[in-house]
Short mmCIF file of C-alpha atoms in Angstrom, two decimals:
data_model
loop_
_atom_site.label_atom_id
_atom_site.label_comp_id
_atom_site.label_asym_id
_atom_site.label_seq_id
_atom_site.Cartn_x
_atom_site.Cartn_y
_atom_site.Cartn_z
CA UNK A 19 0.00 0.00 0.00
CA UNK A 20 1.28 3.32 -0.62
CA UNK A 21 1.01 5.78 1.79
CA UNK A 22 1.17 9.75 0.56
CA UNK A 23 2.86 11.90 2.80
CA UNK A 24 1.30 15.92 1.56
CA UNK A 25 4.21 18.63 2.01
CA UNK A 26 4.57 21.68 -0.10
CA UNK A 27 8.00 22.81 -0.90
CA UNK A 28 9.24 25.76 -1.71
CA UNK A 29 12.96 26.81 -1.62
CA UNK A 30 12.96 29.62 1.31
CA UNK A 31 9.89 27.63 3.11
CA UNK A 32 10.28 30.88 5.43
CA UNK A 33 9.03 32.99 2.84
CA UNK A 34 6.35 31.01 1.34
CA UNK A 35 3.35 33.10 0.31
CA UNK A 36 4.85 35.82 2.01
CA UNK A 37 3.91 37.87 -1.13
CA UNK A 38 0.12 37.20 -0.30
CA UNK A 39 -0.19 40.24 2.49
CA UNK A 40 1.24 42.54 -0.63
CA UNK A 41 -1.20 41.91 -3.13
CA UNK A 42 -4.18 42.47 -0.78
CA UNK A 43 -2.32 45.59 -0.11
CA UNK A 44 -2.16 46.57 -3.45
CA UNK A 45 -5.88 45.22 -4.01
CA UNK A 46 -6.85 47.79 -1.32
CA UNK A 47 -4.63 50.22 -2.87
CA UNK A 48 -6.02 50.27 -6.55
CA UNK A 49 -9.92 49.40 -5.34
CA UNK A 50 -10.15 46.27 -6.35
CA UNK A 51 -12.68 45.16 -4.52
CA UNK A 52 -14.61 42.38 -5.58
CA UNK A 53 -12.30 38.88 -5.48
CA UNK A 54 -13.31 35.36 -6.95
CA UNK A 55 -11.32 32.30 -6.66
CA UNK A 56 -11.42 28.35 -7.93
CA UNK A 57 -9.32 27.89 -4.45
CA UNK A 58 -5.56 26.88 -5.03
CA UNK A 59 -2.56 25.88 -2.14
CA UNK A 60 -1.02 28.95 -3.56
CA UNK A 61 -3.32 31.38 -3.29
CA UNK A 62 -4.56 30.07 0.43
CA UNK A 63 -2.84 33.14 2.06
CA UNK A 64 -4.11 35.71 -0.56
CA UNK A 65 -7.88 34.26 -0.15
CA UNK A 66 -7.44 33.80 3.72
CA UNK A 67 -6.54 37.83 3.66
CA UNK A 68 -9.89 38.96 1.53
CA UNK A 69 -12.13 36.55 3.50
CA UNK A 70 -11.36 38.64 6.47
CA UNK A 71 -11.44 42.03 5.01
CA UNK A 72 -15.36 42.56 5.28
CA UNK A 73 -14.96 45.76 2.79
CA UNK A 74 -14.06 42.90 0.28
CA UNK A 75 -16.79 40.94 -1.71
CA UNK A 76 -15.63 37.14 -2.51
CA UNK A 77 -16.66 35.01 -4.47
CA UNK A 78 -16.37 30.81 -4.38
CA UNK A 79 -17.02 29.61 -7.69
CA UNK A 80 -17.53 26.43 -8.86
CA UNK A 81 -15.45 26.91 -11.83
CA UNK A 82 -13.09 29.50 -13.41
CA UNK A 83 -14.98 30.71 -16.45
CA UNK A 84 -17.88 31.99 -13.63
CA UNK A 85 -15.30 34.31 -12.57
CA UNK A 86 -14.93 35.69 -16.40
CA UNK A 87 -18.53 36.42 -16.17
CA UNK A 88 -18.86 37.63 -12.81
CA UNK A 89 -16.03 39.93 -13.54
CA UNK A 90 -17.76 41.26 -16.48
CA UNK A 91 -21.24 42.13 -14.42
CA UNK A 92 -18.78 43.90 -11.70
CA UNK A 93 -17.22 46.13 -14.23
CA UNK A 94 -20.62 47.03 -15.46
CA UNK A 95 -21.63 47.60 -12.23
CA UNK A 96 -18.63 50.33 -11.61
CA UNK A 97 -16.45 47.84 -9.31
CA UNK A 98 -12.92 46.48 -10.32
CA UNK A 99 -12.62 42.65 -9.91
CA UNK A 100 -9.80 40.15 -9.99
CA UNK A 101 -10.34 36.59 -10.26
CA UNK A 102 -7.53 34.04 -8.70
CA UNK A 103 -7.27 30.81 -10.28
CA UNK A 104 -4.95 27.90 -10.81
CA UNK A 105 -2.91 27.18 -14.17
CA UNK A 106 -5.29 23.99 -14.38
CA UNK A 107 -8.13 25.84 -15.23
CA UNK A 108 -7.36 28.36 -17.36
CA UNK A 109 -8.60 25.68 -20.17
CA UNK A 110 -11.94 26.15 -18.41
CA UNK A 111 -12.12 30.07 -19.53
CA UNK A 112 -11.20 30.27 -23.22
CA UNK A 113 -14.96 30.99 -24.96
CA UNK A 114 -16.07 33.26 -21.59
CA UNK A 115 -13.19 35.73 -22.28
CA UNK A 116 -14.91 36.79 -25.58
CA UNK A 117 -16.96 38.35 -23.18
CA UNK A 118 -14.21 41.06 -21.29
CA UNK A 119 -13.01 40.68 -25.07
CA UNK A 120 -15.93 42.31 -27.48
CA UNK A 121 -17.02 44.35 -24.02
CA UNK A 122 -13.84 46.60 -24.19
CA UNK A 123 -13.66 44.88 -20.60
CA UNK A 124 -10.78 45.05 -18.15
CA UNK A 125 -9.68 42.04 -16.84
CA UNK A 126 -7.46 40.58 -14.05
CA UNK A 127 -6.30 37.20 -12.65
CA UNK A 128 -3.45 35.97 -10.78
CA UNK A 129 -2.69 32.23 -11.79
CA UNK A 130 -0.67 29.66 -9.50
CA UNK A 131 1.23 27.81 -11.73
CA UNK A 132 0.96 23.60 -11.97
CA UNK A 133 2.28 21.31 -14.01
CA UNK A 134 6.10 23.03 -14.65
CA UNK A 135 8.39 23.08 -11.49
CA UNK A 136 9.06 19.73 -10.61
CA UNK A 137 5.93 18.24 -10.73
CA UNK A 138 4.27 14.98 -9.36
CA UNK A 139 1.06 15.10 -10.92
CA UNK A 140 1.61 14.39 -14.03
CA UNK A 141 -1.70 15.28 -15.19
CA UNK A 142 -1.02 18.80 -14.36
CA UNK A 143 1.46 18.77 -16.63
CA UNK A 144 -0.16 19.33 -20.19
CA UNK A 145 -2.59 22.24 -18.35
CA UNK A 146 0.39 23.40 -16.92
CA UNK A 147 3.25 23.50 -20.28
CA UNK A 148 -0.15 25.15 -22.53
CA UNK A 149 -1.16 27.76 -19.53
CA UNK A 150 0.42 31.07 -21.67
CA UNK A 151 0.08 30.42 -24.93
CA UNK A 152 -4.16 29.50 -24.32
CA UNK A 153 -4.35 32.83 -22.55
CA UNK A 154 -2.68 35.03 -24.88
CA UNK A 155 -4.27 32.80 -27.83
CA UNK A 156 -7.61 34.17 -25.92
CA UNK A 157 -6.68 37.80 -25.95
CA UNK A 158 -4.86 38.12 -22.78
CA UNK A 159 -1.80 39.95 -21.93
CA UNK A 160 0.18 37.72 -19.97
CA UNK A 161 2.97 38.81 -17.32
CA UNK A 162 5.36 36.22 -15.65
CA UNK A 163 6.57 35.98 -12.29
CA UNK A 164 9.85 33.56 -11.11
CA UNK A 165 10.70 35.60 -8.02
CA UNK A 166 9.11 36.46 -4.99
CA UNK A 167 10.67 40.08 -4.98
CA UNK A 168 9.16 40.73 -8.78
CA UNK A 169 5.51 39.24 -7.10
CA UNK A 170 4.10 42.79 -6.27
CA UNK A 171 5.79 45.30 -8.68
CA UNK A 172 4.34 42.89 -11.59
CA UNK A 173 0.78 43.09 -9.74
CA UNK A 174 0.64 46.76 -9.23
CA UNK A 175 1.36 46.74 -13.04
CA UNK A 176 -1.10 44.19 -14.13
CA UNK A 177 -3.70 46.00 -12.21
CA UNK A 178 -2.59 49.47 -13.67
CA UNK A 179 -2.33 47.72 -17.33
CA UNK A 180 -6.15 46.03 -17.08
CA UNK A 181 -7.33 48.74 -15.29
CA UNK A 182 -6.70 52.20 -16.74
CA UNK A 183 -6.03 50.14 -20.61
CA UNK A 184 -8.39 48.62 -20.35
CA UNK A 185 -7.07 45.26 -20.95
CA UNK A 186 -6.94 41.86 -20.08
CA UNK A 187 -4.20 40.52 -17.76
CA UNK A 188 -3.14 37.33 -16.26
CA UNK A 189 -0.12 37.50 -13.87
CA UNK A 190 1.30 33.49 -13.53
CA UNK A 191 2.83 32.71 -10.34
CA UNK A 192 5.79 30.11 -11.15
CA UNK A 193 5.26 27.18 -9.39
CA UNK A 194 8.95 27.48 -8.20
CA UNK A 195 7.71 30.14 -6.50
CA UNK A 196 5.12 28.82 -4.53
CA UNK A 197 6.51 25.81 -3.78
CA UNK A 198 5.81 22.29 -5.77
CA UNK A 199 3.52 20.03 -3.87
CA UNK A 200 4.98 16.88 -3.64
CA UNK A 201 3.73 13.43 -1.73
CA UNK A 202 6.37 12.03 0.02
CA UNK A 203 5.61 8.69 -0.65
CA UNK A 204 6.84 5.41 1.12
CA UNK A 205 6.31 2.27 0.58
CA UNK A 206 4.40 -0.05 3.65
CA UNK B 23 -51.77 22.07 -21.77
CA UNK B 24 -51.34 25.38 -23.66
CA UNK B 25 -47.64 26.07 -23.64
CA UNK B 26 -47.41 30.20 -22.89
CA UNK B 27 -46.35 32.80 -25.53
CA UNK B 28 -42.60 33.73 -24.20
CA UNK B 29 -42.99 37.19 -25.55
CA UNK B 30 -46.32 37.57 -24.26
CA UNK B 31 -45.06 36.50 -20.46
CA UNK B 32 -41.63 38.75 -20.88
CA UNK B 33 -44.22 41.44 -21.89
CA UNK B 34 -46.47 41.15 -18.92
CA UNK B 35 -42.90 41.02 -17.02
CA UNK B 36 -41.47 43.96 -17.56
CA UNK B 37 -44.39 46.21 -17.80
CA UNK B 38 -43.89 48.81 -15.47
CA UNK B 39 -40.56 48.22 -15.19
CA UNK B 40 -38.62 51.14 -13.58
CA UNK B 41 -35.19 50.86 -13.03
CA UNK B 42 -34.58 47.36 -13.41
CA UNK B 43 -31.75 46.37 -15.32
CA UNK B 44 -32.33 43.22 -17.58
CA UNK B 45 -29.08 40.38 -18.50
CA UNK B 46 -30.27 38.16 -20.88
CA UNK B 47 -28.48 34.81 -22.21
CA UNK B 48 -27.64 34.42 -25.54
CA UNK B 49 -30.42 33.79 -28.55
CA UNK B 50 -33.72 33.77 -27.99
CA UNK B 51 -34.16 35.61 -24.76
CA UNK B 52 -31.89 38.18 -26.33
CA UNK B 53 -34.47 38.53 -29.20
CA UNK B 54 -37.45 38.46 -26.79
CA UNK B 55 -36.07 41.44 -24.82
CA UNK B 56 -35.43 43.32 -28.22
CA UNK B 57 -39.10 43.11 -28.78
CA UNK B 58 -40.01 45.27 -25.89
CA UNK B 59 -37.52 48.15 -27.11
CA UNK B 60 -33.61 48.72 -26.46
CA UNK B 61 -33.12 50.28 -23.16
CA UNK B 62 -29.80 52.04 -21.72
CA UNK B 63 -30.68 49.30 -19.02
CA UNK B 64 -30.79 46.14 -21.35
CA UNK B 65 -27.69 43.87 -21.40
CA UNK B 66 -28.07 41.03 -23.69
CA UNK B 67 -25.28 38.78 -24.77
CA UNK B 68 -24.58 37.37 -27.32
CA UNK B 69 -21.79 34.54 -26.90
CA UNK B 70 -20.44 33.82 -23.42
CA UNK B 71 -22.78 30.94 -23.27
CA UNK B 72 -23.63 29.70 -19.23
CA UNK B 73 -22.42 33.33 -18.77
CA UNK B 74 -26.14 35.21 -17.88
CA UNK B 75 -26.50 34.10 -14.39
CA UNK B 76 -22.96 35.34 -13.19
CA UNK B 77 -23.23 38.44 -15.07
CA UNK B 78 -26.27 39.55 -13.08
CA UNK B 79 -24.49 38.63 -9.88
CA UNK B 80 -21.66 40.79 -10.74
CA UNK B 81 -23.78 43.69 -11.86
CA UNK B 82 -26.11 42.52 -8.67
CA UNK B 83 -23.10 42.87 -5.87
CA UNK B 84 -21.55 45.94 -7.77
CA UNK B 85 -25.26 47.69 -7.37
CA UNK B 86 -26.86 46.42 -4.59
CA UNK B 87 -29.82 50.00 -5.45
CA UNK B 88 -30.67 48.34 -8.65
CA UNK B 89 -32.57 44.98 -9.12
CA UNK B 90 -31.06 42.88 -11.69
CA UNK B 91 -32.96 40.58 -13.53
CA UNK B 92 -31.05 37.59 -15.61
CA UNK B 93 -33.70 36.24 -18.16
CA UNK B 94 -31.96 33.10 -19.62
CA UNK B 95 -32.89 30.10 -21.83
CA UNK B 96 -32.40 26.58 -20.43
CA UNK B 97 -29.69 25.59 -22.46
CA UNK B 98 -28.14 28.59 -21.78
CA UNK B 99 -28.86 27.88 -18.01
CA UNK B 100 -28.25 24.28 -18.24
CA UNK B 101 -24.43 25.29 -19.38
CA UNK B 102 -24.23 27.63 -16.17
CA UNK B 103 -25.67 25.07 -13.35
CA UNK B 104 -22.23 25.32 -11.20
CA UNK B 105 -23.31 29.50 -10.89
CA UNK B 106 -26.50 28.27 -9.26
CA UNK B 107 -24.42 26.50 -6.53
CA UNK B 108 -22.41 29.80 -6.26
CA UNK B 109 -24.98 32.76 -6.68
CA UNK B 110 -27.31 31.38 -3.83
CA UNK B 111 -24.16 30.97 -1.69
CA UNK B 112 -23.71 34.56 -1.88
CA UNK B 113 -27.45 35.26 -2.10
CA UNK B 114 -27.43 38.76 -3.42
CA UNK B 115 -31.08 40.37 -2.51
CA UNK B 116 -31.48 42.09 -5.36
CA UNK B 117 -31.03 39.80 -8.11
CA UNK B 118 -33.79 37.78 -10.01
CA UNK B 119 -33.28 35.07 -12.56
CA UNK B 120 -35.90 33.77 -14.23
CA UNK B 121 -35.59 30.61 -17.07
CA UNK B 122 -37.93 31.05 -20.35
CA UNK B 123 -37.81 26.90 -20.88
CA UNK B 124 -39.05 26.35 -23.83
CA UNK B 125 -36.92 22.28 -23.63
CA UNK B 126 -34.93 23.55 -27.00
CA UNK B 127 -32.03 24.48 -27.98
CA UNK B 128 -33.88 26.71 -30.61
CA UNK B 129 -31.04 28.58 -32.27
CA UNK B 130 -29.54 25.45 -33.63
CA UNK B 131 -32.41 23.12 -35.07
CA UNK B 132 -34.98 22.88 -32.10
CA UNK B 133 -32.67 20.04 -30.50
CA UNK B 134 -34.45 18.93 -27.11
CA UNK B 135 -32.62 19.67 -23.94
CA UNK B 136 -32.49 18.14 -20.69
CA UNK B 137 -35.27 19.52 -19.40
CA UNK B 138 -37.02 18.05 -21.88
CA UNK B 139 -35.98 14.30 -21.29
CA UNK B 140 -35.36 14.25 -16.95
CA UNK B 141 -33.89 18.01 -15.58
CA UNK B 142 -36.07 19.64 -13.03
CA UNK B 143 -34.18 23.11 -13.09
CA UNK B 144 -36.54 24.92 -10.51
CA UNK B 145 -35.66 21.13 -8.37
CA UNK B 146 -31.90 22.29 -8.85
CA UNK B 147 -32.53 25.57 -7.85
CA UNK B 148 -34.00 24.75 -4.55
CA UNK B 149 -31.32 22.06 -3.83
CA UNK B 150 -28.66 24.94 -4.03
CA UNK B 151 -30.99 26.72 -1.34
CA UNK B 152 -32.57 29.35 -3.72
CA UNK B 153 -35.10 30.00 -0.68
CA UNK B 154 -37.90 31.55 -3.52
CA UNK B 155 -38.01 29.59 -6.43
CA UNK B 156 -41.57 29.18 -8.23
CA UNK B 157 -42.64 27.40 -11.90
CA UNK B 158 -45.23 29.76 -14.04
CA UNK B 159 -47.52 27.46 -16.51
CA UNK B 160 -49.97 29.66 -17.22
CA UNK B 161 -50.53 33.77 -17.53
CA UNK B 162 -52.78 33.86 -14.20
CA UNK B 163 -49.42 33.58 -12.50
CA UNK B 164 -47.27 35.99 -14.02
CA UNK B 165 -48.53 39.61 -12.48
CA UNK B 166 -47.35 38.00 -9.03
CA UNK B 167 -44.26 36.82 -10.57
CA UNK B 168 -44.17 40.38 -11.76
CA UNK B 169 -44.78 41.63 -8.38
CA UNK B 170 -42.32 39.24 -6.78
CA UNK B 171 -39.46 41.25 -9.17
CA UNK B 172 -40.41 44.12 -7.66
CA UNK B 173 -40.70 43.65 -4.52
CA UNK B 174 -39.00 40.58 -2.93
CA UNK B 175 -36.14 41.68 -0.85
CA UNK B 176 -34.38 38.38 -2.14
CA UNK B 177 -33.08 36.39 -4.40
CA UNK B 178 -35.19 34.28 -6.15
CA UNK B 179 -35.15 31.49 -9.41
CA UNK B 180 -38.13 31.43 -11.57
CA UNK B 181 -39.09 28.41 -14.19
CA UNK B 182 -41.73 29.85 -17.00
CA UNK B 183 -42.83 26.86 -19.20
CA UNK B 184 -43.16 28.32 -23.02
CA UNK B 185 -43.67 26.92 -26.00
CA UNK B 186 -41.07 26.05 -28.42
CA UNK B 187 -41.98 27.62 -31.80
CA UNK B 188 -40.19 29.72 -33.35
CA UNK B 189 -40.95 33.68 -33.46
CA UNK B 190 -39.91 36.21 -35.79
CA UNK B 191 -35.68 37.17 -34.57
CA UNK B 192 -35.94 40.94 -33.75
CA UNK B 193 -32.17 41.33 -32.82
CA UNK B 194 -30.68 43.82 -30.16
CA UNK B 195 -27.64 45.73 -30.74
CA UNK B 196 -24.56 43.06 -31.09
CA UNK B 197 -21.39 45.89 -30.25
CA UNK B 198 -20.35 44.93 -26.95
CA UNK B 199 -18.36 47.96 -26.01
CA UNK B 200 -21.54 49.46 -27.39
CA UNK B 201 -23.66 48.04 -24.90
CA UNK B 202 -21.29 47.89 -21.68
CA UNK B 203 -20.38 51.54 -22.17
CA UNK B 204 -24.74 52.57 -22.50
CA UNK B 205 -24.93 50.35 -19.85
CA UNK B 206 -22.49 51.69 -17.25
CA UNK B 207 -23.10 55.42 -18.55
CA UNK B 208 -26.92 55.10 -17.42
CA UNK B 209 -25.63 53.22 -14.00
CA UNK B 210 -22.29 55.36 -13.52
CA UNK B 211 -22.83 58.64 -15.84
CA UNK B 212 -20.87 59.47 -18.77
CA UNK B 213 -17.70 60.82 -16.95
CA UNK B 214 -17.29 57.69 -14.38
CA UNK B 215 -18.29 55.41 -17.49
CA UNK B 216 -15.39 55.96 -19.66
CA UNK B 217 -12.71 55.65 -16.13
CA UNK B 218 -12.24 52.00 -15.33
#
């Protein structure tokens, strides 16, 4: 029988997520005010951070294209959105961003990446190796972050990019820097 | 049974309407609004498909003055079940959605849908806790479903059986930037409209 052992890994485990606290600031900073998520390890301290700001809406969804389209009634509602998602289901969104797309619509998410660093799952891995070229296939602008100290300067610019151009903007998270989940497995 | 008219019931719906802003799914509910005039306050898609429903909820949290009502078909609905599961668990107030089911997919050849063959949407309402969820058959019941648009200070999920032929397509505009920036400039005003 094999027994998995969860960890998640990252190389300065001190440090891990430490970027989370950040992006709420900047979220706070720039209005964005309404946040849905498809949960993710990676994004559990961002998400724990707007749960307990009550002057933040959030959003569960059930799956990631929701978030296209609830991002889409927020902007025509006058609030800024961002929608935080893993690489794995960025397939999930292609047709609903038409919709930011023909609507002259900003758009914003921050994807944790799967599938690239190390990986044990290895059906992460095709999501994972396809995650850029579906979004900017899809009309997205995508920005790339490896480092922890590039997390919030990239932010602060995909929000000022979607925001005041109007465009739409995914920011992936390299899974090197949010640690790769690995089971430690043994063998009993 | 006589199956209603769907443009007669959407008719009888949004007389009197007031402020109420109006998401509709793509195809035929999108023609149906059309036919009761093109309103700053009308936002009907065209693509996006299992979109409607989350739409309204955005519009619905972002303007929690304005009732929002998502008039969808039930294939477009039937695409967007999962929002269901995550609109009641929010439970905005102030947003309606209400399914013209005619058990078709009638832009592309009059296919059935499920609802046609075994899907109970109202049934899958209520089991993600939609605490107001009712299923019209005839025209006697509309003016309170009317009311209940109006007035309910919830959310609520609304089944109206209609028949499946197929009506005259009286299309709305199809520009999206078009119709986000009418929409926002009526909700927002011109100057806030064009900021992001």
């Amino acid at each position: 029988m094999r027994i998995a052992d969860e960890s998640l890994t990252a190389p300065h485990e001190e440090h891990v997520q430490e970027w989370a606290e950040g992006v709420y600031e900047l979220f706070k900073a720039h209005h964005v005010e309404l946040i849905s998520f498809v949960p993710d390890g990676g994004h559990k301290r961002l998400i724990a951070c707007c749960q307990s700001d009550p002057a933040l809406c959030t959003v569960t969804l059930t799956t990631e294209e929701e978030g296209i389209a609830l991002a889409a009634g927020a902007f025509l509602g006058g609030k800024r959105s961002a929608l935080l998602m893993q690489s794995s289901g960025v397939g999930n969104c292609i047709n609903m961003l038409s919709l930011p797309r023909v609507c002259n619509m900003p758009f914003l998410a921050l994807v944790t990446m799967r599938g690239e660093w190390g990986e044990f799952n290895p059906w992460q891995v095709p999501m994972g190796q396809s995650t850029q070229a579906v979004l900017e296939a899809s009309g997205v602008i995508v920005y790339r972050v490896d480092s922890v100290e590039d997390v919030c300067p990239t932010v602060e610019a995909a929000i000022m990019l979607a925001f005041q151009s109007r465009a739409r903007v995914a920011v992936l998270l390299a899974q090197k820097l949010i640690g790769t989940k690995n089971f430690m497995e043994d063998d009993k | 049974m006589n199956l209603l008219n769907r443009r007669d019931a959407l008719r009888t719906l949004l007389s009197a309407r007031g402020k109420m802003i109006v998401v509709t799914g793509l195809g035929s509910t999108a023609y149906d609004l059309a036919t009761c005039g093109n309103e700053p306050l009308d936002f009907p898609l065209w693509g996006a498909m299992g979109g409607a429903a989350m739409v309204g909820l955005g519009i619905a949290l972002a303007q929690p003055e304005y009732t929002v009502l998502v008039l969808t078909g039930d294939g477009e609905m039937l695409m967007g079940l999962g929002s269901l599961a995550t609109i009641a668990a929010r439970r905005p107030r102030n947003l309606r959605i209400v399914v013209m089911d005619n058990e078709r997919f009638g832009e592309t050849g009059q296919q059935k849908t499920q609802t046609a063959m075994s899907t109970d949407l109202a049934a899958v309402a209520a089991g993600c806790r939609f605490e107001h969820v009712r299923i019209i058959h005839q025209a006697s019941e509309l003016e309170a479903l009317r009311m209940d648009l109006h007035t309910l200070d919830d959310l609520l999920f609304a089944v109206i059986k209609v028949s499946p032929e197929e009506l005259l397509r009286v299309l709305p505009p199809r520009d999206g930037a078009y119709l986000t920036h009418r929409l926002r400039a009526a909700l927002l005003g011109t100057e806030h409209a064009l900021e992001a």
